[in-house]
C-alpha positions in Angstrom: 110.6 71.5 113.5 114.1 70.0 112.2 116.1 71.9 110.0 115.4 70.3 106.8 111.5 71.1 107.4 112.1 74.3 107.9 114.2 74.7 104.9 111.5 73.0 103.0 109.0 75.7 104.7 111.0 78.6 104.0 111.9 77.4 100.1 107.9 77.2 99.6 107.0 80.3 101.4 110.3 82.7 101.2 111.5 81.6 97.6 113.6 84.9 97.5 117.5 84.6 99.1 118.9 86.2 101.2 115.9 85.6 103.9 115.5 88.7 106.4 116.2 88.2 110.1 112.2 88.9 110.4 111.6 86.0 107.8 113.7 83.9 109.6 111.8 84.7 112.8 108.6 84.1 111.7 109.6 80.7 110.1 111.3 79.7 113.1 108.2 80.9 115.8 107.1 78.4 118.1 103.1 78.4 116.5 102.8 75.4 118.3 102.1 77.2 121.4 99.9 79.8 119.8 96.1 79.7 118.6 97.9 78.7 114.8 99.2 75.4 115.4 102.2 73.8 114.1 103.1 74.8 110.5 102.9 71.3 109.2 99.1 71.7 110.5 98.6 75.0 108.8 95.9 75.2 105.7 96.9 76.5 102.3 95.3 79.6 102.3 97.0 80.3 105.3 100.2 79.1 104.1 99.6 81.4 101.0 98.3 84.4 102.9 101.2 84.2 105.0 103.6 83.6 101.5 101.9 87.3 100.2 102.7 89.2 103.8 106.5 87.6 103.8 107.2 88.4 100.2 106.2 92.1 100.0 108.0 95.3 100.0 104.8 97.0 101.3 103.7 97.0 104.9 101.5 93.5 106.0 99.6 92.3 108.7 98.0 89.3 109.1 95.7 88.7 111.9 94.4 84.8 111.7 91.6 83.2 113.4 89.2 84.4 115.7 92.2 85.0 118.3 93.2 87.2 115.6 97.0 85.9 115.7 99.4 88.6 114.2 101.8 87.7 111.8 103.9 90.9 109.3 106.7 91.4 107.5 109.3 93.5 107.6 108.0 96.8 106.5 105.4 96.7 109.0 107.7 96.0 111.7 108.7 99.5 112.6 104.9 100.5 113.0 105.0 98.5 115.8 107.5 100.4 118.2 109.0 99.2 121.2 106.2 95.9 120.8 108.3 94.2 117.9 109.5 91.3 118.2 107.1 90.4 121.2 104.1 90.8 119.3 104.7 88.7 116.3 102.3 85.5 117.1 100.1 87.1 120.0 96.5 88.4 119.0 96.0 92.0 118.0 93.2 92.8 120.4 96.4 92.3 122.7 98.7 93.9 120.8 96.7 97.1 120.0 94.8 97.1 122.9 95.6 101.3 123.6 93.7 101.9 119.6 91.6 98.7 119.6 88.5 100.3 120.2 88.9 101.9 117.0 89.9 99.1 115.1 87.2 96.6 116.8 84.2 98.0 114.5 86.4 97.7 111.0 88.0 94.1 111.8 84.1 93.0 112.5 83.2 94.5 109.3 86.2 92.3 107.7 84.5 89.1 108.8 81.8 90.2 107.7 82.8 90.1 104.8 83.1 94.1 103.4 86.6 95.3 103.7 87.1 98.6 105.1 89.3 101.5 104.3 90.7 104.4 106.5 93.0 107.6 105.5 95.1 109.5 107.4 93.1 108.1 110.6 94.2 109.2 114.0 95.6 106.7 116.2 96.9 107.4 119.9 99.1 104.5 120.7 101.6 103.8 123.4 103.8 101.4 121.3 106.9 103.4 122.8 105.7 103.9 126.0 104.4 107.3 126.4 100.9 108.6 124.2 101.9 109.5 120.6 99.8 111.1 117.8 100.0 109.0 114.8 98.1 108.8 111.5 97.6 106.1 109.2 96.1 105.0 106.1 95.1 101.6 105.9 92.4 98.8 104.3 91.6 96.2 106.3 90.8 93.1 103.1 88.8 89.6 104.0 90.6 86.4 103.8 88.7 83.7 102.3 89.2 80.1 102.6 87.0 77.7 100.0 83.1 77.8 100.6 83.3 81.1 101.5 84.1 81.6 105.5 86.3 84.8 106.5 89.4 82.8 108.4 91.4 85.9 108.6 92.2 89.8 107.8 95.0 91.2 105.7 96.4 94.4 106.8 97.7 96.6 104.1 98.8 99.7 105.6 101.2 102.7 105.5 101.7 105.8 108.6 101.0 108.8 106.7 102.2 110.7 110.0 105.1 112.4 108.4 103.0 113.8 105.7 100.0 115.1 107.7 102.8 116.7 110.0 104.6 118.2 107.4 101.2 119.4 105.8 99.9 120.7 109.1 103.0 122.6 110.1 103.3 123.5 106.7 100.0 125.6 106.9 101.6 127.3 110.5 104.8 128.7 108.0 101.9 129.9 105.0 100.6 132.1 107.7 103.9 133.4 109.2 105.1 134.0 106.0 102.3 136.1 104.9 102.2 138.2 107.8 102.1 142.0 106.6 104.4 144.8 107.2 104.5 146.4 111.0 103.7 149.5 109.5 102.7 150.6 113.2 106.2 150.5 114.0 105.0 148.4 117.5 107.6 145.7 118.0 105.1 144.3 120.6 102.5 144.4 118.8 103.9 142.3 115.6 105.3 140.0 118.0 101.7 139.4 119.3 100.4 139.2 115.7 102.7 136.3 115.1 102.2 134.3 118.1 98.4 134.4 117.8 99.3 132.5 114.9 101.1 130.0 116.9 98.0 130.0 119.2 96.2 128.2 116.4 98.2 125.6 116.0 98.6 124.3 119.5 98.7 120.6 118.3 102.6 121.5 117.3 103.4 124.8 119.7 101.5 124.1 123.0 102.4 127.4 124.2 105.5 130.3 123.0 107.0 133.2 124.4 109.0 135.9 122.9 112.1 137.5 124.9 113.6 140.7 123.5 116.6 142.6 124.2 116.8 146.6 123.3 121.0 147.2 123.7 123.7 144.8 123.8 124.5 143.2 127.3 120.8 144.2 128.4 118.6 141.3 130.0 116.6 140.2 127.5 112.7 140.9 128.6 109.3 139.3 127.9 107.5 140.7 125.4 104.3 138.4 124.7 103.1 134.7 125.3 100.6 131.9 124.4 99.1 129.2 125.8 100.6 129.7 129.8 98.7 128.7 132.5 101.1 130.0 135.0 103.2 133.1 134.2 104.5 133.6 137.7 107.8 131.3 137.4 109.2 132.6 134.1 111.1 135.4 136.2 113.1 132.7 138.0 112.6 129.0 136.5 114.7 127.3 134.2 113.4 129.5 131.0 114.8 132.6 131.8 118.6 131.2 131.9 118.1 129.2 128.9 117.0 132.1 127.1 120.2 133.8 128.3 122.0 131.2 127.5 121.0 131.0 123.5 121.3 134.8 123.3 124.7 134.8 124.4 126.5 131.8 122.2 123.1 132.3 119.3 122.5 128.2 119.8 119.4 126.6 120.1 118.7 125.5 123.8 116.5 122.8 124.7 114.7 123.0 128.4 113.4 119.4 130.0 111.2 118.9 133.5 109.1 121.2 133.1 106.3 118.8 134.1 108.0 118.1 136.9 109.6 121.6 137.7 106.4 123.5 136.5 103.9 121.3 136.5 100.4 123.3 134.5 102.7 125.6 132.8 100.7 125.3 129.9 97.2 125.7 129.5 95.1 122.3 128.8 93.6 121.1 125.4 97.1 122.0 123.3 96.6 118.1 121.6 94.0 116.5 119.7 95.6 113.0 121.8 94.4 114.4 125.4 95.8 116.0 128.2 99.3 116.2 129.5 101.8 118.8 131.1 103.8 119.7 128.4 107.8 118.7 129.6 109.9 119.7 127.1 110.5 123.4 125.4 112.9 124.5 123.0 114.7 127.7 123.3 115.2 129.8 119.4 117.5 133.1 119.2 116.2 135.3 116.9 118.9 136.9 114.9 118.3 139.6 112.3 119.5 139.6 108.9 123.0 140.6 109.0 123.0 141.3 113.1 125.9 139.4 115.3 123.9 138.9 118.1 120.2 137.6 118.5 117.4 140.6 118.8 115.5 137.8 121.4 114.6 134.6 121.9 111.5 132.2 120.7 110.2 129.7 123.3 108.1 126.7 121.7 106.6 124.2 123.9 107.2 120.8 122.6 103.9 118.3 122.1 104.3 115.7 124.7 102.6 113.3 122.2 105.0 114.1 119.3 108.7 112.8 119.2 110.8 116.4 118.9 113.0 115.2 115.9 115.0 116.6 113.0 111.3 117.4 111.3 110.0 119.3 114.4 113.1 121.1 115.2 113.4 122.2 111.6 110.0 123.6 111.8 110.7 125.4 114.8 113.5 127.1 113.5 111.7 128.3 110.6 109.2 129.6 112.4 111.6 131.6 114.5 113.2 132.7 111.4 109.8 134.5 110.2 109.4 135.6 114.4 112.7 136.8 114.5 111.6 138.8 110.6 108.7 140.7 112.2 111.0 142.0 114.8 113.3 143.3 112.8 110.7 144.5 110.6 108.9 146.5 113.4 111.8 147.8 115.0 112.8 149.3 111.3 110.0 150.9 110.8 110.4 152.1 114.2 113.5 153.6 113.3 111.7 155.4 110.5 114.3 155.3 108.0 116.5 152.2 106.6 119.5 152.7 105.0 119.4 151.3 101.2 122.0 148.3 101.9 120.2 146.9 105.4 116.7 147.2 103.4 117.9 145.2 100.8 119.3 142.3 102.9 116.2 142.1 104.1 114.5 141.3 101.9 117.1 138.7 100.6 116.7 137.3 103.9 113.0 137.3 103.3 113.2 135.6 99.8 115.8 132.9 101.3 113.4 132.0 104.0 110.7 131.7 101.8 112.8 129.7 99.5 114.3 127.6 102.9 110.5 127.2 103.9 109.1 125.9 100.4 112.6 123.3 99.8 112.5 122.0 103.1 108.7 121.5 103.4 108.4 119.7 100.6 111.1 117.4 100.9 109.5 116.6 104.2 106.5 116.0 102.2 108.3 113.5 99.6 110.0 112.2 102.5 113.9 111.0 103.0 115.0 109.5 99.4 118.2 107.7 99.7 119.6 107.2 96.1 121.5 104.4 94.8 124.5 104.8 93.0 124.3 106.7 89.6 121.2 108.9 90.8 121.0 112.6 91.4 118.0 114.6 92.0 117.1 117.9 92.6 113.7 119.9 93.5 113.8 123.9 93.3 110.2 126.0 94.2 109.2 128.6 92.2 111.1 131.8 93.2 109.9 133.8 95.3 106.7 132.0 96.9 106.0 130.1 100.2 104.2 127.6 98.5 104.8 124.0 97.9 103.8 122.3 94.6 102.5 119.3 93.3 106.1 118.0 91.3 107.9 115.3 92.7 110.2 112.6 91.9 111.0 109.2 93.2 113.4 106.1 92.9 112.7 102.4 93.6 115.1 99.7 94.2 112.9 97.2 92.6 113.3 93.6 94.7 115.3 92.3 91.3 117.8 94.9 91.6 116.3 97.1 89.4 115.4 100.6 89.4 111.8 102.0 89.2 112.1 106.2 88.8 108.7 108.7 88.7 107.8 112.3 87.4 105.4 113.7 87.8 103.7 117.2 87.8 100.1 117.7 89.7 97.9 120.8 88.4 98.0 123.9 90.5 99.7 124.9 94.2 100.3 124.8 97.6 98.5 122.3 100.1 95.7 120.9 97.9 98.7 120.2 95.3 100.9 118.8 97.9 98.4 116.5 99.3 97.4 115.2 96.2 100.8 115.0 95.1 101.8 113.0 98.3 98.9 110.4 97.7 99.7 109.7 94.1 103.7 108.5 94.9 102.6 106.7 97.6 100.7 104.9 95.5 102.8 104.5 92.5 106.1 103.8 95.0 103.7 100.8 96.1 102.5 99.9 92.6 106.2 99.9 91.0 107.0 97.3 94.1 104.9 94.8 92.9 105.1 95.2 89.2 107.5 95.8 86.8 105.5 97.1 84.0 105.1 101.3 83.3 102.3 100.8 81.5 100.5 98.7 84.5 101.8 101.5 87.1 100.4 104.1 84.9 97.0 102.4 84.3 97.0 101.6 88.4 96.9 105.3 88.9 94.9 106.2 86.1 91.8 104.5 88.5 93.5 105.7 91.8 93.8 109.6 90.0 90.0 108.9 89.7 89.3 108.7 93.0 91.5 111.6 94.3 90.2 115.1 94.0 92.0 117.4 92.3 94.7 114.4 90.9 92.5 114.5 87.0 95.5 115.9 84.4 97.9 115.1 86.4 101.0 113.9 84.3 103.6 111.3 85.4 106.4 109.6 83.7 107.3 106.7 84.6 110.4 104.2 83.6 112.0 100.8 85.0 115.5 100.6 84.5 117.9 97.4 84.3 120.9 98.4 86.3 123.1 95.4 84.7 122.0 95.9 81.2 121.1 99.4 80.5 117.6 98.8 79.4 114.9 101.4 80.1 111.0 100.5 79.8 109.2 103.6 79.9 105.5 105.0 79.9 104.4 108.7 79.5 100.8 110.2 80.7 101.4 113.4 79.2 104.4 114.4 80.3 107.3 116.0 78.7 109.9 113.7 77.2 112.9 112.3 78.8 115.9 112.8 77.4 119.0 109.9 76.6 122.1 111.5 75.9 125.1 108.8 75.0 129.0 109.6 76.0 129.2 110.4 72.2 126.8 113.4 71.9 124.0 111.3 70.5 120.6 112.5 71.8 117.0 110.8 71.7 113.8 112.0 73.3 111.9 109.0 75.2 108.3 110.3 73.2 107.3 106.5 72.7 105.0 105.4 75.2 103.1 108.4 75.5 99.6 108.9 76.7 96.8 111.1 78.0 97.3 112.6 81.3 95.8 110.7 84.2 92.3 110.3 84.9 90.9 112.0 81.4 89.9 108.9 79.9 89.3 105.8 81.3 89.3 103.9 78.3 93.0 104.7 77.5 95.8 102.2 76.8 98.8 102.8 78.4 101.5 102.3 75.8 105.4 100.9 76.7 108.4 101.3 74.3 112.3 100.5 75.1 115.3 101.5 74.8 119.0 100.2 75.3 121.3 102.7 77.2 125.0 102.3 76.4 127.3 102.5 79.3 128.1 106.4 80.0 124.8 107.5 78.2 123.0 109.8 81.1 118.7 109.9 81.4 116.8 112.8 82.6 112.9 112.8 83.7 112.3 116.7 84.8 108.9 118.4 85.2 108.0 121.3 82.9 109.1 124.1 85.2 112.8 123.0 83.4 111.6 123.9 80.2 108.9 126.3 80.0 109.3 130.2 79.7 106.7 133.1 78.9 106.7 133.9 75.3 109.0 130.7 74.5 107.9 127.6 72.6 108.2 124.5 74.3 110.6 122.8 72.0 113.2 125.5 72.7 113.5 124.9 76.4 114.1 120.9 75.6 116.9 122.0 73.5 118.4 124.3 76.0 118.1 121.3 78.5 119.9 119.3 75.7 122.6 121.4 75.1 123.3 121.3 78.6 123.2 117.5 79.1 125.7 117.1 76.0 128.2 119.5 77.5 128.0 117.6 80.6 127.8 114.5 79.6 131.4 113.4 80.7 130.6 114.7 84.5 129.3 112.8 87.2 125.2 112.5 87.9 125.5 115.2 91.0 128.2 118.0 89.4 125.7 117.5 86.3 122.9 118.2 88.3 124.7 121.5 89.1 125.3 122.4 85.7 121.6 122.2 84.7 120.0 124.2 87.6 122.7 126.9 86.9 122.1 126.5 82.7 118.2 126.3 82.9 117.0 128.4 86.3 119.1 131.2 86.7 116.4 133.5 85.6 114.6 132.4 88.2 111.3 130.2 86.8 108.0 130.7 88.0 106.7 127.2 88.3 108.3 124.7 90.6 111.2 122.3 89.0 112.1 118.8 90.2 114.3 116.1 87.7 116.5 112.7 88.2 119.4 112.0 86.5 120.7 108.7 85.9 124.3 107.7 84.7 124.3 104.0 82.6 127.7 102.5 84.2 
């Protein structure tokens, strides 16, 4: 194709400048030489299929024809692995031949004409080379050319992987966590009680071992183990010195080969993907509160169908920081007596990792966040609980260089909440992509909060923001107000706009109103853990928070995060907190 048809193509297709490399590549793709034909050839519904895919912020696929031809966008692109760029233009029975089996059945339903939809379905691919356990949520929708024939399949679809591993392993640190006091006094015993814990969740922690050492300088020695097949190499394989090794310098050590080196080291079945000798284990100190050298050493097999990243390493350490509790705990009561001091920094350490636990769970949950200028955010559990909550936050660049921004608060705790709370900013991070409206986002989830158990009363407020003029269009379902406080001290509370909570009744309007921020004016969206207090009206808290925003009004969006947390939750709140702040200019 010569250059001025293709710039004629992408003007019609791509309006939007600049292109992306991806948009570029599709535009440029030989389709001669593929089932699709040239692109002067191409029909307009497949012209404006393709048009919807190349223009979105959420993750297409189109798969054309009865060779199923695959052509996405830039979003889906990393779903793809190690097969992007190749696949673009090959059929997906090709493509995703390792999960096809799977898909097959829904893509025949598709041109059937019933669209299908999957959540948080498991899908062991190979699209970096080895077996990996991933989870999606996807709907497969119909393409329809006039008179009615099914000439293609749209692929909307997001990898919900992170979430269900974050909620899994989540679960894992509940248990820890709740473990109760070694009263017995038997370090071996606790040890075993923990790692029988561990032994249930085999999908993450194929097998562990706990190596403890009584005096300083004394080899550490094995106390108990999960999930071994063979136990006869642990006195002289690679394990031993690597446990050495972390005791002496306290540094996580990480041991490869061990399908090579030790090959059925770990008993079978530790994966819902299949079987495979696990290769890689990672090597934990346990160090006691206040102690200068590790009590031990936690050894967690690594899943060989899992990638051992930041995530997975951060959950190992956490769960050698409630190991590396029970030891300490055991080998106190042991002692029979505490002195006052070492009692109470353990249970410091205790509330901190409970604290650690509940922040960095559920920022694994809401996922990386990576703010534009002007932005700070913050998320604090409620003190003294394991739990994760149903608050959460989130900011959009919006495709016209914009800002969308979301609170919201769903009813009750832990997993259910967390879940429910994961699905409903998935879906209103997609819904704020393609529109610009609050009101529309709001009454979008109002009928998605329908569908989701346990999302009914869930309140969410919700506001697009004009980055070059100030403006703020804003909807409320039921949620506290936001607050606009101007460089000059003048306050207003965003109570326009406001609703019902989601999913009470579906007959609701969801109302917008405006406002105009001046540069230096500051907005906050907060849940109602900010605000409330026992025995305190509702309308005192607000002003509290306002008092606060005033006198920090002239300080940047993160040291004015600060000033708030320390202001409005040093006495500790009992309901989880989360807010955005925003600086106009």
């Amino acid at each position: 194709m010569g250059r001025a048809a293709l710039n004629r193509l992408l003007a019609e297709l791509v309006p939007g400048a600049p292109r992306t490399e991806l948009q570029q590549m599709v535009l440029e793709h030989d389709w001669a030489a593929t089932p699709l034909g040239p692109q002067e050839d191409w029909s307009p519904t497949l012209r404006t299929a393709l048009s919807t895919a190349l223009n979105s912020r959420f993750p297409f696929l189109l798969m054309w024809g009865p060779d199923l031809v695959m052509v996405y966008n830039d979003d889906y692109a990393p779903m793809l692995g190690a097969r992007h760029p190749a696949a673009l233009g090959r059929s997906a029975r090709d493509v995703w031949a390792d999960i096809w089996p799977a898909l097959e059945p829904m893509v025949q339903e598709v041109f059937a004409g019933r669209p299908t939809y999957s959540e948080d379905l498991l899908l062991v691919m190979t699209r970096n080379g080895w077996e990996e356990e991933t989870y999606f949520s996807f709907s497969f929708s119909p393409v329809v050319e006039p008179g009615g024939k099914v000439v293609g399949l749209l692929d909307t679809v997001v990898e919900t992987t992170h979430r269900v591993l974050a909620a899994r392993r989540l679960g894992v640190l509940q248990q820890l966590g709740s473990l109760p006091r070694a009263s017995h006094g038997d370090t071996a015993e606790a040890v075993a009680t923990a790692l029988g814990i561990l032994a249930d969740a085999r999908s993450d922690c194929p097998f562990g071992i706990v190596y403890l050492t009584e005096d300083d300088g004394a080899e550490p020695r094995l106390v108990a183990a999960q999930g071994l097949g063979v136990q006869g190499e642990l006195a002289t394989g690679p394990i031993p010195e690597h446990v050495r090794r972390a005791m002496a310098t306290g540094e996580v050590q990480t041991v490869t080969g061990l399908a090579v080196h030790l090959p059925g080291f770990a008993i079978d079945g530790a994966s819902p993907v299949g079987q495979a000798d696990v290769d890689t284990a990672v090597v934990l100190p346990l160090t006691a509160a206040g102690a200068q050298r590790p009590v031990g050493a936690l050894v967690l097999g690594a899943s060989p169908h899992l990638p051992l990243d930041e995530d997975y390493r951060i959950f190992m350490s956490l769960a050698a920081g409630q190991v590396a509790a029970t030891v300490t705990d055991a080998q106190a009561v042991a002692a029979e007596r505490r002195r006052a001091e070492e009692r109470a920094k353990s249970e410091r350490a205790r509330a901190q990792f409970f604290t650690d636990v509940a922040v960095t769970l559920q920022r694994a949950v809401l996922g990386p966040t990576v703010l534009p200028a002007g932005f700070a955010v913050h998320y604090e559990p409620a003190t003294g609980t394991l739990e994760v909550g149903g608050d959460w936050y989130d900011v959009v660049d919006m495709p016209d260089g914009g800002y969308g921004v979301v609170v919201g608060d769903v009813v009750g705790r832990g997993l259910p909440a967390a879940a429910v709370m994961g699905q409903l900013r998935s879906a209103g991070r997609a819904l704020l992509l393609e529109s610009r409206s609050p009101g529309h986002v709001l009454s979008a989830l109002d009928r998605f909060a329908a569908l989701v158990p346990g999302a009914a009363v869930s309140t969410v407020f919700c506001a697009v923001i004009d980055g070059r003029t100030g403006g703020v269009r804003f909807s409320s379902a039921g949620h506290p107000p936001a607050l606009v406080v101007q460089a000059d001290g003048t306050v207003r509370q965003l109570e326009e706009g406001s609703s019902l909570p989601l999913a009470v009744d579906d007959s609701v309007k969801r109302p917008e109103a405006e406002v105009e921020m001046p540069p230096g004016s500051t907005l906050l969206l907060y849940t109602d853990g900010l605000i409330e207090r026992r025995d305190e009206a509702l309308d005192e808290g607000i002003a509290r928070a306002t008092d606060a925003l005033v006198e920090g009004r002239h300080l940047g969006p993160a040291e004015l995060g600060t000033l708030l947390t320390e202001r409005l939750l040093a006495d500790a709140p009992d309901d989880d907190v989360a807010f955005v702040l925003f600086r106009c200019g």
